[in-house]
Coordinates of N, CA and C in Angstrom, one line a residue:
X1 N 175.1 -135.6 159.1 CA 175.4 -134.5 157.5 C 176.3 -134.7 156.4
X2 N 176.2 -134.5 155.5 CA 176.7 -135.6 153.9 C 178.5 -134.0 153.8
X3 N 179.3 -134.7 153.2 CA 179.9 -134.4 152.4 C 180.1 -133.1 151.7
X4 N 181.2 -131.8 151.3 CA 179.9 -131.2 150.5 C 180.7 -132.9 149.1
X5 N 180.1 -132.7 147.6 CA 180.2 -133.4 147.0 C 180.9 -132.7 145.9
X6 N 180.9 -132.0 144.9 CA 180.8 -130.7 144.1 C 181.4 -130.1 144.7
X7 N 182.1 -128.4 143.3 CA 183.3 -127.3 143.5 C 181.9 -126.8 144.4
X8 N 180.3 -126.1 144.0 CA 179.7 -125.9 144.2 C 179.8 -125.9 145.7
X9 N 179.9 -127.0 145.8 CA 179.2 -127.2 147.5 C 180.5 -127.0 148.8
X10 N 181.5 -127.4 147.1 CA 183.2 -127.1 148.3 C 183.0 -125.6 148.8
X11 N 182.6 -124.3 147.8 CA 183.5 -123.3 147.9 C 182.1 -122.7 149.4
X12 N 180.5 -122.9 148.8 CA 180.0 -122.7 149.7 C 179.9 -123.3 151.2
X13 N 180.7 -124.2 151.0 CA 180.8 -125.1 152.8 C 182.2 -123.9 153.2
X14 N 183.1 -123.5 152.0 CA 184.2 -122.6 153.4 C 185.3 -123.7 152.8
X15 N 184.8 -124.4 151.7 CA 186.5 -125.3 151.7 C 187.6 -125.0 150.8
X16 N 188.4 -124.4 150.9 CA 189.8 -124.1 150.9 C 190.1 -124.8 148.3
X17 N 190.3 -123.9 147.9 CA 190.6 -124.5 146.8 C 191.7 -125.2 146.2
X18 N 192.2 -125.8 145.8 CA 193.2 -126.1 144.9 C 193.4 -126.1 143.8
X19 N 194.7 -125.0 143.4 CA 194.4 -124.2 142.1 C 195.2 -125.8 141.1
X20 N 194.5 -125.6 140.0 CA 195.1 -126.1 138.7 C 196.4 -126.8 138.8
X21 N 196.9 -128.1 138.7 CA 198.3 -128.4 138.9 C 198.4 -128.1 136.9
X22 N 199.5 -127.6 136.6 CA 200.4 -127.6 135.5 C 201.1 -128.8 135.1
X23 N 201.3 -129.0 134.2 CA 202.5 -130.1 133.9 C 204.0 -129.6 133.6
X24 N 204.5 -130.3 134.7 CA 205.6 -130.4 134.3 C 206.7 -131.7 133.8
X25 N 207.2 -131.1 133.1 CA 208.0 -131.9 132.2 C 209.2 -133.3 132.6
X26 N 209.3 -134.1 132.4 CA 211.0 -135.0 132.5 C 211.4 -135.5 131.3
X27 N 212.5 -134.9 131.3 CA 213.3 -135.8 129.8 C 214.7 -135.6 130.1
X28 N 215.0 -136.8 129.5 CA 217.2 -137.1 129.9 C 217.4 -136.5 129.1
X29 N 218.2 -136.0 129.5 CA 219.3 -134.4 128.9 C 220.8 -135.8 129.4
X30 N 221.6 -134.7 128.3 CA 223.3 -134.9 128.4 C 223.7 -133.2 128.9
X31 N 224.7 -133.3 129.9 CA 225.3 -132.5 130.5 C 227.2 -132.9 130.0
X32 N 227.3 -132.3 128.6 CA 229.1 -132.3 127.5 C 229.9 -131.2 128.3
X33 N 231.2 -131.9 128.0 CA 232.5 -130.7 129.1 C 233.2 -131.4 127.8
X34 N 234.1 -130.5 128.2 CA 235.4 -130.5 127.4 C 236.0 -129.4 127.9
X35 N 237.7 -130.2 128.7 CA 238.1 -129.5 128.6 C 239.8 -130.0 128.6
X36 N 241.0 -128.9 128.5 CA 241.7 -129.0 127.9 C 242.7 -128.5 129.1
X37 N 243.9 -129.8 129.7 CA 244.4 -129.6 130.9 C 246.2 -128.9 130.6
X38 N 247.3 -128.4 131.7 CA 248.2 -129.1 131.6 C 248.3 -130.0 131.5
X39 N 250.0 -129.8 132.1 CA 250.3 -131.5 132.5 C 250.5 -132.0 134.0
X40 N 250.1 -130.4 134.7 CA 249.9 -129.5 136.3 C 248.4 -129.9 136.1
X41 N 247.2 -130.2 135.5 CA 246.3 -130.0 136.0 C 245.5 -128.5 136.1
X42 N 246.5 -127.5 135.6 CA 246.0 -126.2 135.5 C 245.1 -125.8 133.8
X43 N 243.5 -125.9 134.5 CA 242.8 -125.8 133.0 C 244.0 -124.4 132.0
X44 N 243.5 -125.1 130.9 CA 244.7 -124.2 129.9 C 243.2 -123.2 129.4
X45 N 242.1 -123.3 128.7 CA 241.5 -122.5 128.7 C 239.7 -122.8 129.0
X46 N 239.2 -121.7 129.3 CA 237.7 -122.7 129.6 C 237.3 -123.9 129.0
X47 N 236.3 -124.3 129.9 CA 235.8 -125.5 129.6 C 234.6 -125.0 128.7
X48 N 234.3 -126.5 127.9 CA 233.1 -126.0 126.9 C 232.5 -126.9 127.2
X49 N 231.0 -126.6 127.6 CA 229.9 -126.4 128.1 C 228.2 -126.6 128.0
X50 N 228.2 -127.6 127.1 CA 226.5 -127.5 127.2 C 226.0 -129.0 127.2
X51 N 224.6 -128.6 126.9 CA 223.4 -129.8 127.4 C 222.9 -130.2 126.0
X52 N 222.7 -131.6 125.4 CA 222.2 -132.1 124.3 C 221.6 -132.6 124.4
X53 N 220.1 -133.2 123.4 CA 219.0 -134.2 123.7 C 219.0 -135.5 124.0
X54 N 220.3 -136.0 123.0 CA 220.1 -137.5 122.9 C 221.6 -137.7 123.0
X55 N 221.9 -138.6 123.8 CA 223.4 -139.8 123.7 C 223.9 -139.6 122.2
X56 N 223.4 -139.7 121.0 CA 223.6 -139.6 119.5 C 223.9 -138.6 119.7
X57 N 224.1 -137.4 120.3 CA 223.7 -136.1 119.2 C 226.1 -135.5 120.2
X58 N 225.7 -136.1 121.6 CA 227.0 -136.4 122.6 C 227.5 -136.5 122.0
X59 N 227.9 -138.4 121.1 CA 228.7 -139.1 120.9 C 229.5 -138.1 119.5
X60 N 228.2 -137.6 118.6 CA 228.6 -136.9 117.2 C 229.5 -135.6 117.6
X61 N 229.1 -135.0 118.5 CA 230.1 -134.2 118.9 C 231.8 -134.6 119.0
X62 N 231.6 -135.0 120.3 CA 233.1 -135.8 120.8 C 233.8 -136.2 118.9
X63 N 233.1 -136.8 118.6 CA 233.9 -137.4 117.3 C 234.5 -136.7 116.4
X64 N 233.6 -135.6 116.7 CA 233.4 -134.4 115.0 C 235.0 -134.1 115.8
X65 N 234.7 -133.2 117.0 CA 236.4 -132.5 117.9 C 237.0 -133.8 117.8
X66 N 237.1 -134.5 118.2 CA 238.9 -135.7 118.2 C 239.0 -135.8 116.5
X67 N 238.6 -135.9 115.8 CA 239.3 -136.2 114.4 C 239.4 -134.8 113.8
X68 N 239.1 -133.6 114.5 CA 239.9 -132.6 113.9 C 241.3 -132.5 114.5
X69 N 241.5 -133.3 116.1 CA 242.4 -132.7 117.0 C 243.0 -133.5 116.2
X70 N 243.2 -135.3 116.0 CA 243.9 -136.4 115.8 C 244.5 -136.1 114.7
X71 N 244.9 -135.0 113.6 CA 245.4 -134.8 112.2 C 246.7 -134.2 113.1
X72 N 247.3 -133.4 113.9 CA 247.5 -132.9 114.6 C 248.3 -133.6 115.9
X73 N 247.9 -135.1 116.5 CA 248.5 -135.9 117.2 C 249.2 -136.7 116.6
X74 N 250.8 -137.0 117.5 CA 252.1 -137.7 116.9 C 251.1 -139.3 116.9
X75 N 251.9 -140.3 116.4 CA 251.0 -141.5 115.8 C 250.3 -142.4 116.6
X76 N 251.2 -142.4 117.9 CA 250.6 -143.5 118.5 C 248.7 -143.0 119.3
X77 N 249.3 -141.4 119.9 CA 247.9 -141.0 120.3 C 246.6 -141.0 119.0
X78 N 247.6 -140.2 117.7 CA 247.0 -140.2 116.7 C 245.8 -141.5 116.5
X79 N 246.2 -143.1 116.7 CA 245.9 -144.3 116.0 C 244.8 -144.5 117.2
X80 N 244.9 -144.2 118.7 CA 243.9 -144.2 120.2 C 242.7 -143.1 119.4
X81 N 242.8 -141.9 118.7 CA 241.7 -141.4 119.4 C 241.1 -141.7 117.7
X82 N 241.8 -142.1 116.2 CA 240.4 -142.3 115.7 C 240.6 -144.2 115.8
X83 N 240.9 -143.9 116.7 CA 240.2 -146.0 116.7 C 238.9 -145.7 117.9
X84 N 238.8 -144.9 118.4 CA 237.6 -144.5 119.5 C 236.8 -143.6 119.1
X85 N 237.1 -143.0 117.7 CA 235.8 -142.7 117.0 C 235.3 -143.4 115.8
X86 N 236.5 -144.2 115.4 CA 235.7 -145.5 114.0 C 235.1 -147.4 114.7
X87 N 236.3 -147.0 116.0 CA 236.0 -148.5 115.9 C 235.7 -149.6 117.2
X88 N 234.8 -148.6 118.1 CA 234.6 -149.0 118.7 C 233.8 -147.8 120.3
X89 N 235.0 -147.5 120.2 CA 235.0 -146.9 121.6 C 233.5 -145.4 121.6
X90 N 233.0 -145.1 120.7 CA 232.1 -143.9 120.3 C 231.0 -145.2 121.3
X91 N 230.9 -146.8 120.3 CA 229.7 -147.2 120.4 C 229.5 -148.0 121.8
X92 N 230.3 -147.8 122.2 CA 230.3 -147.8 124.0 C 229.9 -147.2 124.6
X93 N 230.4 -145.9 124.5 CA 230.2 -144.7 124.9 C 228.8 -144.4 124.9
X94 N 228.1 -144.4 123.5 CA 226.4 -144.2 123.4 C 226.2 -145.8 124.2
X95 N 226.5 -146.1 124.0 CA 226.2 -147.9 125.1 C 225.2 -147.2 126.4
X96 N 226.5 -146.8 127.1 CA 226.5 -146.1 128.4 C 225.1 -145.1 128.7
X97 N 225.8 -144.3 127.8 CA 225.2 -143.3 127.8 C 223.4 -144.2 127.5
X98 N 222.8 -144.2 127.0 CA 221.4 -145.1 127.5 C 221.1 -145.4 127.9
X99 N 222.7 -146.2 129.0 CA 221.9 -146.9 130.3 C 222.0 -146.4 131.3
X100 N 222.3 -144.5 131.1 CA 221.8 -143.6 131.9 C 223.3 -143.7 132.8
X101 N 224.3 -144.0 132.1 CA 226.1 -143.8 133.1 C 226.0 -142.8 131.8
X102 N 227.4 -142.4 133.2 CA 228.7 -141.1 132.0 C 229.4 -142.0 131.5
X103 N 229.7 -141.2 131.0 CA 231.7 -141.7 129.2 C 232.3 -141.1 129.6
X104 N 232.8 -140.9 128.8 CA 234.1 -140.1 128.1 C 235.3 -140.5 127.9
X105 N 236.2 -139.4 127.5 CA 237.5 -139.9 126.3 C 238.4 -139.1 126.2
X106 N 239.4 -139.0 126.6 CA 240.6 -138.5 126.8 C 241.9 -138.4 125.4
X107 N 242.5 -137.4 125.1 CA 244.0 -137.5 124.9 C 245.2 -136.8 125.4
X108 N 245.9 -137.3 125.3 CA 247.2 -136.0 125.5 C 248.2 -136.7 124.3
X109 N 248.9 -134.6 124.2 CA 250.2 -134.3 123.5 C 250.4 -133.5 124.1
X110 N 252.5 -133.1 123.6 CA 252.8 -131.9 123.6 C 252.4 -131.2 125.4
X111 N 252.0 -132.3 126.3 CA 252.1 -131.9 127.6 C 251.0 -131.3 128.0
X112 N 249.6 -131.5 127.1 CA 248.6 -130.7 127.1 C 247.1 -132.5 127.3
X113 N 246.7 -131.8 128.2 CA 245.8 -133.4 128.1 C 244.3 -132.7 127.8
X114 N 243.2 -133.2 126.7 CA 242.1 -133.7 126.4 C 241.0 -133.9 126.6
X115 N 240.2 -134.1 127.6 CA 238.7 -134.3 128.2 C 237.5 -134.2 127.4
X116 N 236.7 -135.3 127.4 CA 235.7 -134.8 126.8 C 235.0 -136.0 128.5
X117 N 233.9 -135.3 128.4 CA 232.6 -136.1 129.2 C 231.5 -136.1 129.0
X118 N 231.4 -136.6 129.3 CA 228.4 -136.9 129.0 C 229.1 -137.5 130.1
X119 N 227.4 -136.3 131.1 CA 227.0 -137.0 131.7 C 225.4 -137.2 131.6
X120 N 224.6 -138.3 132.0 CA 223.3 -138.1 131.4 C 222.2 -137.6 132.6
X121 N 221.6 -137.0 133.0 CA 220.6 -135.7 133.7 C 219.5 -135.7 133.3
X122 N 218.1 -135.4 134.7 CA 217.4 -135.4 134.1 C 216.6 -134.0 134.4
X123 N 215.5 -133.9 132.9 CA 215.7 -131.8 133.4 C 214.3 -131.9 132.9
X124 N 213.8 -130.9 134.1 CA 213.1 -130.8 134.1 C 211.9 -129.3 133.2
X125 N 211.0 -129.6 132.7 CA 210.6 -128.5 131.3 C 209.8 -128.1 132.4
X126 N 209.5 -126.9 132.1 CA 208.6 -126.2 133.4 C 207.3 -125.1 132.7
X127 N 206.2 -125.0 132.1 CA 205.7 -124.0 131.7 C 206.2 -122.2 132.0
X128 N 206.3 -121.9 130.6 CA 206.9 -120.3 131.4 C 206.2 -119.2 132.2
X129 N 205.0 -120.3 132.9 CA 203.5 -119.4 133.5 C 203.9 -119.9 135.0
X130 N 204.8 -120.7 134.9 CA 205.6 -121.3 136.5 C 206.3 -120.6 137.1
X131 N 207.5 -120.1 136.1 CA 209.1 -119.2 136.2 C 208.1 -118.6 136.6
X132 N 209.4 -117.9 137.6 CA 209.5 -116.6 138.9 C 210.7 -115.9 137.4
X133 N 210.3 -114.1 137.5 CA 211.2 -113.5 137.2 C 212.4 -113.4 137.9
X134 N 213.7 -113.2 136.9 CA 215.4 -113.4 137.3 C 215.3 -112.1 137.6
X135 N 215.9 -112.1 138.5 CA 216.7 -110.6 139.4 C 217.7 -110.3 138.6
X136 N 217.6 -108.5 138.6 CA 218.8 -108.1 138.1 C 220.1 -108.7 138.4
X137 N 221.1 -108.5 137.7 CA 222.6 -109.0 138.4 C 223.3 -107.3 137.9
X138 N 224.1 -107.6 139.0 CA 224.5 -106.3 139.6 C 225.7 -106.3 139.5
X139 N 226.2 -106.7 139.2 CA 227.6 -107.7 138.9 C 228.3 -108.1 137.8
X140 N 229.3 -107.6 137.4 CA 229.8 -108.4 136.3 C 230.1 -110.2 136.5
X141 N 230.4 -110.6 135.2 CA 230.0 -111.6 135.3 C 231.7 -111.8 135.7
X142 N 232.0 -112.6 136.6 CA 233.5 -114.0 136.6 C 234.5 -114.3 134.4
X143 N 235.4 -114.2 134.9 CA 235.6 -114.7 133.6 C 236.5 -116.0 134.6
X144 N 237.0 -117.0 133.2 CA 236.9 -118.3 133.3 C 238.3 -118.2 134.2
X145 N 239.1 -117.3 133.5 CA 240.7 -117.1 134.3 C 240.9 -117.2 135.9
X146 N 239.8 -115.7 135.8 CA 239.6 -115.3 137.5 C 239.5 -116.6 138.7
X147 N 238.7 -116.9 138.2 CA 238.4 -118.3 138.9 C 239.4 -119.3 139.3
X148 N 240.2 -119.7 138.3 CA 241.0 -120.3 138.8 C 242.6 -119.4 139.0

């Protein structure tokens, strides 16, 4: 007896059918965090977290924030911050992200430490028909200050 050769013969023979597979796309994305600490490493405010699609976008967001903060820094830190944004530090960060490596930058002033980090990760893009519905949340979300 020969093995069933097509789906009609397989169904008639009682062979279980496999569901058609839907494509799940895998894309590189970048997890970004911007955190401010007091000198004793207590978080000063809730960290800002977001995801971007390209290394250029991640570094651009850091550069914009650092340039804005640079105006308020003492001369030495201001020079270091502007050196990172304009003279090559950001290019090294971009290269690290393209290689799949994390990068970061930090500055300090008046007892506050400000830090930016970017970490590459693989994002799974799943079609909506494969997602399960979310369960309702019955508790209030915790604030950042309550968590620390």
